[in-house]
Coordinates of C-alpha atoms and ligand atoms in Angstrom, one line a residue:
M625 CA -11.8 -19.0 -11.5
D626 CA -12.1 -18.8 -6.5
K627 CA -11.9 -14.7 -7.4
V628 CA -15.4 -13.8 -6.8
L629 CA -14.6 -10.0 -7.4
L630 CA -12.0 -10.1 -10.5
N631 CA -13.2 -12.0 -12.1
V632 CA -16.4 -9.7 -12.2
L633 CA -14.4 -7.3 -12.7
L634 CA -13.2 -9.3 -15.9
G635 CA -16.8 -9.1 -16.9
G636 CA -18.3 -12.9 -14.9
K637 CA -21.4 -13.3 -13.4
S638 CA -21.5 -14.1 -10.0
N639 CA -25.5 -14.0 -7.4
Y640 CA -24.0 -11.6 -5.5
A641 CA -22.8 -8.6 -5.3
P642 CA -18.7 -8.8 -4.1
T643 CA -18.1 -6.6 -2.3
W644 CA -15.2 -4.5 -0.4
L645 CA -15.5 -1.1 0.9
M646 CA -13.1 2.0 0.6
R647 CA -10.7 3.1 3.5
Q648 CA -11.5 -0.5 5.0
A649 CA -8.7 -1.2 7.3
G650 CA -8.9 2.5 9.3
R651 CA -9.3 4.5 11.9
Y652 CA -13.1 2.8 13.4
L653 CA -11.5 -0.4 13.8
P654 CA -10.2 -1.0 17.5
E655 CA -7.0 -3.1 16.4
Y656 CA -6.4 -0.3 13.3
K657 CA -5.7 2.3 15.8
K658 CA -3.2 -0.6 18.4
T659 CA -0.9 -0.8 14.9
R660 CA -1.3 3.0 14.0
S661 CA 0.3 3.7 17.7
K662 CA 2.0 1.0 17.6
A663 CA 4.0 2.2 14.7
G664 CA 4.4 5.7 15.5
S665 CA 3.1 7.7 12.7
F666 CA 1.0 7.4 9.9
L667 CA 4.3 7.0 7.6
D668 CA 6.2 4.5 9.9
L669 CA 3.0 2.4 9.3
C670 CA 2.3 2.4 5.5
F671 CA 6.5 2.4 5.2
T672 CA 6.7 -0.8 7.4
P673 CA 5.8 -4.0 5.4
K674 CA 5.2 -6.8 8.7
L675 CA 2.4 -3.3 10.0
A676 CA 0.5 -2.7 6.7
T677 CA 0.4 -6.5 6.1
E678 CA -1.8 -6.4 9.7
V679 CA -3.9 -3.3 8.7
T680 CA -4.3 -4.4 5.4
L681 CA -5.8 -8.1 6.3
Q682 CA -7.5 -6.3 9.8
P683 CA -11.1 -6.0 7.7
L684 CA -10.9 -9.8 6.0
R685 CA -10.9 -10.9 9.3
R686 CA -13.6 -9.6 11.2
F687 CA -15.7 -9.4 8.2
E688 CA -17.2 -11.4 4.8
L689 CA -15.1 -9.4 2.3
D690 CA -14.6 -10.3 -1.5
G691 CA -11.8 -8.0 -1.8
A692 CA -8.9 -6.3 0.5
I693 CA -6.8 -3.1 -0.6
L694 CA -2.6 -2.7 -0.4
F695 CA -2.8 -0.2 3.1
A696 CA -1.3 3.0 1.6
D697 CA -2.0 6.1 0.8
I698 CA -1.9 8.5 -2.3
L699 CA 0.8 11.3 -1.3
L700 CA 3.2 8.2 -0.9
I701 CA 4.4 9.4 -4.5
P702 CA 4.9 13.1 -3.9
K703 CA 6.8 11.9 -1.2
S704 CA 9.2 9.5 -3.0
L705 CA 9.1 12.5 -5.8
G706 CA 11.2 14.5 -2.7
Q707 CA 8.3 16.8 -1.4
N708 CA 8.4 16.9 2.1
L709 CA 5.1 15.1 3.6
D710 CA 4.0 14.9 7.5
F711 CA 0.8 13.6 8.3
R712 CA -0.4 16.0 11.7
E713 CA -2.2 14.3 13.9
G714 CA -6.1 16.4 13.5
V715 CA -5.1 18.4 10.5
G716 CA -4.5 15.5 8.1
P717 CA -1.0 15.7 5.6
L718 CA 0.8 18.4 4.7
L719 CA 3.7 18.9 2.2
T720 CA 6.0 22.2 0.9
P721 CA 4.0 23.7 -1.4
L722 CA 5.3 23.7 -4.9
K723 CA 4.9 27.2 -5.9
N724 CA 6.7 28.0 -9.9
K725 CA 9.6 25.4 -12.1
E726 CA 12.1 25.3 -10.0
D727 CA 10.3 23.9 -7.8
L728 CA 9.4 21.5 -10.0
N729 CA 12.9 21.0 -11.4
Q730 CA 14.0 19.9 -7.6
L731 CA 11.9 16.7 -8.2
K732 CA 13.8 13.3 -8.2
N733 CA 14.3 11.5 -11.1
I734 CA 11.3 8.8 -12.2
N735 CA 13.9 6.1 -11.1
Q736 CA 14.8 7.4 -8.0
I737 CA 10.9 6.7 -6.5
H738 CA 11.3 3.0 -5.8
N739 CA 14.2 3.2 -3.6
V740 CA 10.8 5.6 -1.3
L741 CA 8.2 2.9 -2.5
N742 CA 9.9 -0.5 -2.1
P743 CA 8.7 -1.3 1.2
V744 CA 5.0 -0.6 -0.4
Y745 CA 6.1 -3.7 -2.8
D746 CA 7.6 -5.3 -0.5
A747 CA 3.7 -5.1 1.1
V748 CA 2.3 -6.2 -1.3
S749 CA 4.5 -9.8 -1.5
K750 CA 3.8 -10.3 2.1
I751 CA 0.0 -9.6 2.0
K752 CA -0.5 -11.7 -1.1
A753 CA 1.3 -15.0 0.7
K754 CA -0.8 -14.0 3.6
L755 CA -4.3 -14.0 1.2
D756 CA -7.1 -16.5 1.2
K757 CA -6.8 -17.5 -2.5
K758 CA -11.1 -16.5 -2.9
I759 CA -9.2 -12.9 -1.9
T760 CA -9.2 -10.2 -5.1
F761 CA -5.7 -7.8 -4.3
I762 CA -6.9 -4.1 -5.1
G763 CA -3.6 -2.2 -5.4
F764 CA -3.8 1.5 -5.5
A765 CA -3.1 5.2 -6.6
G766 CA -4.1 8.9 -6.8
S767 CA -5.0 10.2 -10.3
P768 CA -2.6 12.9 -11.0
W769 CA -4.7 16.1 -10.7
T770 CA -5.4 15.2 -6.9
V771 CA -2.0 14.2 -6.1
S772 CA -1.6 17.8 -7.7
T773 CA -3.9 19.6 -5.6
Y774 CA -2.0 18.6 -2.8
M775 CA 1.4 18.7 -4.2
I776 CA 0.5 22.5 -5.0
E777 CA -1.7 23.6 -2.3
G778 CA 0.6 21.6 0.7
K779 CA -2.4 20.7 2.0
G780 CA -6.1 19.3 2.5
S781 CA -8.3 22.1 1.0
K782 CA -11.8 21.6 0.1
D783 CA -11.8 24.0 -3.4
H784 CA -8.7 23.4 -4.7
H785 CA -7.7 27.1 -5.7
I786 CA -4.9 27.5 -6.0
T787 CA -4.4 24.6 -8.3
K788 CA -6.3 25.7 -10.5
S789 CA -5.6 29.3 -10.2
F790 CA -1.9 27.7 -11.5
M791 CA -3.2 25.5 -13.2
L792 CA -4.9 28.3 -15.6
E793 CA -2.0 31.3 -14.9
F794 CA 0.9 28.6 -15.6
P795 CA 0.2 26.3 -17.9
D796 CA 3.3 24.7 -18.9
I797 CA 4.4 24.1 -15.9
Y798 CA 0.8 22.4 -14.6
D799 CA 1.2 20.2 -17.8
H800 CA 4.8 19.6 -16.6
L801 CA 3.7 18.1 -13.4
I802 CA 1.2 16.0 -14.7
S803 CA 3.2 14.4 -16.4
I804 CA 5.5 13.9 -14.1
I805 CA 2.9 12.2 -12.1
E806 CA 1.6 10.1 -14.2
E807 CA 5.4 8.4 -15.3
A808 CA 5.1 8.0 -11.6
T809 CA 2.5 6.8 -11.4
I810 CA 2.8 3.3 -13.9
E811 CA 5.3 2.8 -12.6
Y812 CA 4.3 2.4 -8.9
L813 CA 1.9 0.9 -10.0
S814 CA 3.7 -1.7 -12.7
N815 CA 5.1 -2.2 -9.3
Q816 CA 2.8 -3.5 -7.4
I817 CA 0.9 -5.4 -10.4
I818 CA 4.6 -6.6 -10.5
A819 CA 5.0 -8.2 -6.6
G820 CA 1.1 -9.4 -6.6
V821 CA -1.9 -7.8 -6.7
D822 CA -5.0 -8.3 -9.0
V823 CA -6.3 -5.2 -10.2
V824 CA -5.5 -1.4 -9.8
K825 CA -7.6 1.1 -8.6
L826 CA -7.1 5.1 -9.8
F827 CA -8.6 7.6 -7.0
D828 CA -9.7 10.7 -8.3
S829 CA -11.2 12.3 -5.3
W830 CA -11.5 15.6 -6.3
A831 CA -12.6 15.7 -10.4
G832 CA -15.3 17.6 -9.4
S833 CA -13.8 20.4 -8.2
L834 CA -12.6 20.8 -12.0
P835 CA -14.6 23.5 -14.1
N836 CA -16.4 21.1 -16.8
S837 CA -14.8 21.9 -19.4
Y838 CA -11.5 21.0 -17.8
I839 CA -12.6 17.8 -16.6
E840 CA -11.6 15.6 -19.7
K841 CA -8.7 17.4 -20.2
Y842 CA -7.3 17.1 -16.8
S843 CA -9.4 14.4 -14.8
L844 CA -10.1 11.7 -17.7
I845 CA -7.3 12.1 -20.2
P846 CA -4.1 11.5 -17.7
M847 CA -5.7 8.8 -15.9
K848 CA -6.0 6.9 -19.7
K849 CA -2.9 7.8 -20.3
I850 CA -2.0 5.6 -17.0
A851 CA -4.3 3.1 -18.0
M852 CA -3.0 2.6 -22.2
E853 CA 0.5 2.1 -20.7
L854 CA -0.8 -0.8 -17.6
K855 CA -3.1 -2.3 -20.4
N856 CA -0.1 -2.3 -22.6
R857 CA 2.4 -4.4 -19.9
F858 CA -0.4 -5.6 -18.0
P859 CA -3.2 -6.8 -20.4
K860 CA -5.1 -8.9 -17.7
I861 CA -5.0 -6.8 -15.1
P862 CA -8.6 -4.6 -14.5
I863 CA -8.4 -1.0 -13.5
I864 CA -10.8 1.2 -11.5
V865 CA -11.0 4.6 -11.4
F866 CA -13.3 7.1 -9.3
P867 CA -13.3 10.6 -11.2
R868 CA -15.1 11.6 -7.7
G869 CA -18.2 14.1 -8.2
V870 CA -18.4 14.1 -12.1
G871 CA -22.1 13.7 -12.1
P872 CA -23.2 13.4 -16.0
M873 CA -19.8 13.8 -16.7
Y874 CA -19.7 10.0 -15.7
E875 CA -20.9 8.9 -18.9
K876 CA -17.9 9.8 -21.2
F877 CA -15.7 8.0 -18.5
S878 CA -18.1 4.6 -18.8
K879 CA -16.8 5.1 -22.3
V880 CA -13.7 4.6 -22.1
N881 CA -12.8 1.0 -22.9
V882 CA -9.2 0.7 -21.1
F883 CA -11.1 1.2 -18.0
D884 CA -12.6 -1.4 -16.4
C885 CA -14.8 0.0 -13.2
I886 CA -16.7 3.3 -12.6
A887 CA -16.8 4.3 -9.2
I888 CA -19.6 6.7 -9.0
D889 CA -20.4 8.7 -5.4
S890 CA -23.5 8.5 -3.7
S891 CA -24.1 11.2 -5.4
I892 CA -24.9 9.7 -8.7
N893 CA -29.0 8.4 -9.1
L894 CA -29.7 4.7 -9.1
K895 CA -31.2 4.2 -12.1
W896 CA -29.2 7.0 -14.2
A897 CA -26.3 4.8 -13.6
K898 CA -27.8 1.6 -14.9
E899 CA -28.7 3.3 -18.0
K900 CA -25.8 5.5 -18.8
I901 CA -23.0 3.7 -17.4
Q902 CA -23.6 -0.4 -16.3
K903 CA -24.7 -0.6 -20.2
N904 CA -21.1 0.5 -20.4
T905 CA -18.6 -1.4 -18.0
V906 CA -19.0 -2.9 -14.8
V907 CA -20.7 -0.5 -11.8
Q908 CA -18.5 0.2 -8.2
G909 CA -20.6 1.8 -5.4
N910 CA -22.1 3.6 -3.9
L911 CA -23.6 4.0 -0.1
D912 CA -23.3 6.7 1.6
P913 CA -21.2 6.6 4.1
A914 CA -23.2 7.6 6.8
F915 CA -25.4 5.3 6.6
L916 CA -23.0 2.5 8.5
V917 CA -22.7 5.6 10.9
A918 CA -26.7 5.5 11.7
G919 CA -26.7 2.3 10.1
G920 CA -29.8 1.0 11.4
K921 CA -33.5 0.1 9.0
N922 CA -31.8 2.9 6.6
L923 CA -29.2 1.5 6.1
K924 CA -30.9 -1.9 5.0
I925 CA -33.5 -0.3 2.6
K926 CA -30.7 2.0 1.1
T927 CA -28.2 -1.2 1.1
K928 CA -30.8 -3.3 -0.7
E929 CA -32.5 -0.7 -2.8
I930 CA -28.9 -0.5 -4.4
L931 CA -28.4 -4.1 -5.2
R932 CA -32.0 -4.0 -6.2
N933 CA -30.7 -1.9 -8.9
F934 CA -27.7 -3.6 -10.9
S935 CA -28.9 -6.2 -9.9
S936 CA -25.1 -7.9 -9.0
S937 CA -24.6 -8.3 -12.4
G938 CA -22.0 -5.9 -13.9
H939 CA -21.8 -4.1 -10.1
I940 CA -19.7 -4.0 -7.4
F941 CA -21.2 -3.4 -3.5
N942 CA -18.7 0.0 -2.2
L943 CA -19.0 3.4 -0.3
G944 CA -19.3 6.5 -2.4
H945 CA -16.9 7.6 -0.8
G946 CA -14.3 6.3 2.3
I947 CA -15.5 4.6 4.7
T948 CA -14.7 7.4 8.4
P949 CA -13.3 7.0 11.9
D950 CA -16.7 7.1 13.3
A951 CA -18.4 4.6 11.5
K952 CA -19.9 1.2 13.8
I953 CA -18.4 -1.6 13.2
E954 CA -22.3 -3.1 14.2
N955 CA -23.5 -1.6 11.1
V956 CA -20.8 -3.0 8.5
E957 CA -21.5 -6.1 9.5
L958 CA -25.0 -5.6 9.1
L959 CA -24.1 -4.3 6.2
V960 CA -22.3 -7.1 4.6
K961 CA -25.4 -9.7 6.4
T962 CA -28.1 -7.8 3.7
I963 CA -25.7 -8.3 0.9
K964 CA -25.0 -11.8 1.3
E965 CA -29.0 -12.4 2.1
K966 CA -30.2 -10.7 -1.3
Ligands
CP3_2048 O1 -8.8 2.2 1.4 C1 -7.6 1.6 2.6 O2 -8.3 1.3 3.9 C2 -6.2 1.7 1.8 C3 -5.6 2.6 2.3 C4 -5.9 3.8 2.0 C5 -5.9 5.5 3.1 N1 -5.4 6.2 2.1 C6 -5.4 5.0 3.9 C7 -5.5 6.2 5.1 C8 -6.1 5.0 0.6 C9 -6.8 4.0 -0.7 C10 -6.4 6.4 1.4 C11 -6.9 7.0 -0.2 C12 -6.1 8.8 -0.3 N2 -5.4 9.1 0.9 C13 -7.0 9.5 -1.1 C14 -8.3 8.9 -2.0 C15 -9.7 8.6 -1.5 C16 -10.9 9.2 -0.5 O3 -11.0 9.1 0.7 O4 -10.6 10.1 -0.9 C17 -6.8 10.8 -0.1 C18 -7.5 12.5 -0.7 C19 -6.0 10.3 0.3 C20 -4.9 11.2 1.3 C21 -5.1 11.9 2.7 N3 -4.6 10.5 3.5 C22 -6.0 12.0 3.6 C23 -6.1 13.4 2.5 C24 -5.7 12.1 4.8 C25 -5.8 12.3 5.7 C26 -7.6 12.1 6.2 C27 -7.5 11.7 7.3 O5 -9.0 10.9 7.4 O6 -6.8 11.1 8.6 C28 -4.7 10.6 4.8 C29 -4.6 9.6 5.7 C30 -5.2 8.5 5.6 N4 -5.0 7.3 5.6 C31 -5.6 7.6 7.1 C32 -6.4 6.1 6.3 C33 -6.0 5.2 7.3 C34 -5.9 7.9 8.6 C35 -5.0 8.3 9.4 C36 -4.4 7.8 10.9 O7 -4.5 6.8 10.8 O8 -3.8 8.4 11.2

C-alpha cells in the first residue's frame, strides 16, 4: 500500500503519523489568493474544475503532506437544493433562510442536485489524475445538523439559537429537512467516491451547539445513517467524522463501527482521547490552529506532545479546526518537519 494515510485509516501501521490539515488550501497561501481572484467569486472557484484542481494541489507542492482534500464547500449542498447562496468578502456565506414548510417544499428533488454538483465530480477526476500515488485523496460534506444551521439561519451564527428553536418548535418539519440533507449527502458523497476519492469526511463543525441530550439524535444518528448507506455501497471506503465540540460525547461516536476515524478538536485532553477514543478507533487531530500563527518553541513542544500521546499508530495528525488566514507558511513547514523527524 503506497498511501500511508489510507493504510492507517484501514487499521494498518506506519512509522510516523500521516498528516493533512483542515482547510490546507486557503487564504494563508499567496498562490490561493491569486487563483481565487482569477476565479472571481468563491463559488466560481468551487465550480470551475480546472481552478478547483489547482488550489487542491497547491498545499501539496509546498508541504510534505500525506493527504489532499477536495476543494469545495459544505454549502454546495444547499446550493444544489436550490437555495440562494452567496459568499461576501468579510461577511461569509449568505443564504435565503428557510422559515417554514412552504420554503422546504420549494427545495429541488434529490435527483436534480447533480446538475449543480457535476463540476465538483469533474474536479475529483481531474485531481485524481494528477495526484501522486502516495497521496490519499479526501472527499467531504457537511453533517446534516451543521448544514441545517446555515439553511435555517441564512448565515454563520455563534449559538445557532434560531435553528435550535426551529428544531424544538417544529420537529416534524425539522426532521424532514434533516432527511433531505441526509439523502442529498449520500448521493453527493457516492458521486465523489465514484469519481475517485479514497476517503470521505463529514464535518459537523457545530455539533457542540446542540443541547447535550440532542447530540445523539441530531449529530450522531444522521451521520451514522449516511455512513451506513455509504458502507453498503462502498464497503472499502473509510469514513472520518468530526463532531466538533462534543466533549465527553466523543466516546460514543468512537464506538460506532461504521465510523473509521474520529476527528477531535483542541479542547480534548490527550490522555483521555487515548484511553477513551483511540482504544476504539483511529483518532485524527488535534493541534490548535493558533500554534500555526505563533510558531516557535510552543509549536514544536505541543506537536511532540500530541505525537507522543498517540504513539503514531492509529493516529492521523491534523489540527483541531481549520487553518486560519493569518497562519504563517514557515510555521506549517516547521510543523511538517517536526512530525517527520520524530
Ligand atoms: O479544507 C480544505 O482545504 C478544503 C476546502 C474546504 C473549504 N470549506 C473551503 C473554503 C472545506 C473542507 C470547507 C468546509 C467548511 N465550509 C466548513 C466545515 C469546516 C469548518 O471549518 O468548520 C464550514 C462550516 C464551511 C462554511 C464556510 N465556508 C464558511 C463559514 C466560510 C466563510 C468563512 C471564511 O473563512 O471566510 C466558507 C468559505 C470558505 N470555504 C473559504 C475556503 C477556503 C474561504 C473563502 C475565500 O477564499 O474567500
